[in-house]
Amino acid sequence: MWDYTDKVMEHFHNPRNQGKITEKQEGEEIVTGEVGSIACGDALKLHLKIDEDTQTIKDATFQTFGCASAIASSSALTELLKGRNVEDALKLTNKEIAESLGGLPEEKMHCSVMGQEALEAAIYSYKGIPLDTHEEDEGNLICRCFGVSDTKIRRIIRENNLNTAEQVTNYVKAGGGCSSCLPDIDDLIYEVTLEKEKSVEVAAAIATASQPAPSPTAKSLTNLQKITLIQRVIDEEIRPILAEDGGDMELFDVEGDIVKVVLKGACSGCASSTETLKLAIEATLKDRVLPSLIVESV
Amino acid sequence: MNDCIYLDNNATTKIDDDVLAAMLPYLSIYYGNPSSMHTFGGQVGRAVRQARSQVASLLGAEDSEIIFTSCGTEGDNAAILAALKAQPKRKHIITTEVEHPAILNLCRKLERDGYTVTYLSVNEQGQLDLDELEASLTGNTAVVSVMYANNETGVIFPIEQIGQIVKEYGALFHVDAVQAVGKIPLDMKTSTIDMLTLSGHKIHAPKGIGALYVRKGVRFRPLLVGGHQERGRRGGTENVAGIVALGEAAKLAEQHLAGVAWEQQLRDKLERGILSSIPNTVINGDPVNRLPNTTNIGFKYIEGEAILLSLDQYDICASSGSACTSGSLEPSHVLRALGLPYSVLHGSIRFSLSRYTTEAEIDRVLEVLPSIINRLRELSPFNSDDADWLKEQEEAVLAR
């Protein structure tokens, strides 16, 4: 028997916001995100009513085929979504869904992932972005039994800091069928771990390479001087270090204190390394140019 | 929790009060070793002999044909491995897709060790095709291992017909009868079975005791090599209390089998009640050749774990072959082997009764089940409105 929290059982026995949304006012749109299938053993249809003016989720309901934790995760998700801004909602992770239920048994984490995916599907549909152009589907199919791509597996490994193939199975089911892809999943874990270590190393190298220099004060810099100085620090101090590991970056724009950069090569496409690198670049620029600078990767 | 409505007797059973009473002295007063030369140990040896006779009697076997084991898994492993050791030139095994993991996983291991294994398929009723069996048999076949009755569906295989075919090819015939023993009458005297596995905890004895029947004259090699216990066929000091319990349980089972088929009446009432009050519900497996205590029912469009946890609120214990209950992410290999549609597969529930099941308990299940199923169906995105979409999904899966 699974060790469900009281909260999971409470949501299972008394689910919130079940059913479809049928009525809408002028200026509201109803969208649906569908994930899973009858073959997988769980499926979720998430319905959102969005106020087009404020981009706010006015109502969220669900229909779920699945076990107690799938029903509870769906119910909890709808509670988390009501009143949220669409962009803000898109940032919701499966971890937050699980946490709102006081946690899920590790083997049931895929139920929270299903919630997050349905949410993404609903919002993509609202924005008119076809789901099949979504980056995940461009990846290679790793798990044939459950149709899981390497992109999705990499993402789940990064976002949840997973270390074993068994955990990956618990989160996205990959490897849970014929289990022939377990060695491939092990390889992906190894690659993501390497990426992470690499990005930490690179960040450390950037930090130590920054030579102490007289820090100019904000007042003494014109906008042009600021941009020129940022460009110079990037070109002379940051890019050479990135280049050693096959990475690169480019200054995209500067708006006030916001420095927009584009990460390239080995630096791109990895959420956790992006975050680590961004912080390292920011620390260098704060030190060398202006303490108030904030780096954003675009 | 003791007052639960226990309809999960194919998983395990409650220890009969008489069985417990019979075994307890062997955990306290009579702690002697049955192999000892003194009177104190000797009286324990007598208890073991009596238990052996009781088990033999239930099977229509001779006392010397019974080997006590620790569980069904041990019996299955010992039988298959003995059959292979006894015929070293034969490297082929035949079994079925719906066996217990004790057989299936052993066979997969043996495949890695160089043996060839044929897994016979079953039809949508869960029945074997005897022509497929015959076509698979060769002079290289060492053993055919087929379960008597399936643990999930209760479907009974035509064991004697199978045995007749197996004998023509000179292979040994092993039967895992863990689910059949105590539920239907068996008679080894008129049977073609060479070896048969049974387990105590499925017939109201405790866990940790089982037995393997080995027909007189069949070459047997022990799995556990050690002392002279069980006439050298299973080393290790006897689990005396467990053996005494199994003997008593066998005696009670034999008495029960001679009486009225009480479980079957209740099982049929349960089935009729469910089918008449809950739409989109099907019985899985051969409805005729089936254990009298078992029913496996598919509730379309909903998932088994959710049904079980809802039943649990009313202290009703059942089980499911759904993916979510197993932790394996895939639904039961047995129900998949039947080729059931996914809409049925994930929502299948097994109710297995025992001689302790009462009519009031069945009535209670029939009282609460319709609203449980209805509530979960209202939550589900799959329902009769979506029948076309559902059919498309299932067809897409089948085409894959």
XYZ file of C-alpha atoms in Angstrom, chain B residues 13 65 88 96 106 116 124 145 186 231 237 256 267 271 288 312 321 332 340 353 381-382 388:
23
model
C -5.926 -16.066 3.809
C 5.344 -38.131 -2.349
C 20.560 -32.984 -18.591
C 2.573 -20.075 -20.265
C 12.958 -18.414 -13.149
C 15.098 -22.368 -24.557
C -9.248 -13.551 -24.642
C 5.058 -26.162 -16.287
C -7.521 -32.853 -6.834
C 14.433 -38.102 2.759
C 15.534 -28.583 10.025
C -14.773 -28.181 3.241
C -19.290 -15.209 -5.812
C -21.084 -10.962 -9.938
C -17.129 -21.419 -16.887
C -10.785 0.630 1.585
C -3.984 -5.810 -11.693
C -0.802 -7.135 -14.915
C -8.152 -6.938 -22.954
C -13.722 -15.158 -1.454
C -12.262 12.198 -18.913
C -13.247 8.861 -20.459
C -15.309 7.235 -30.185
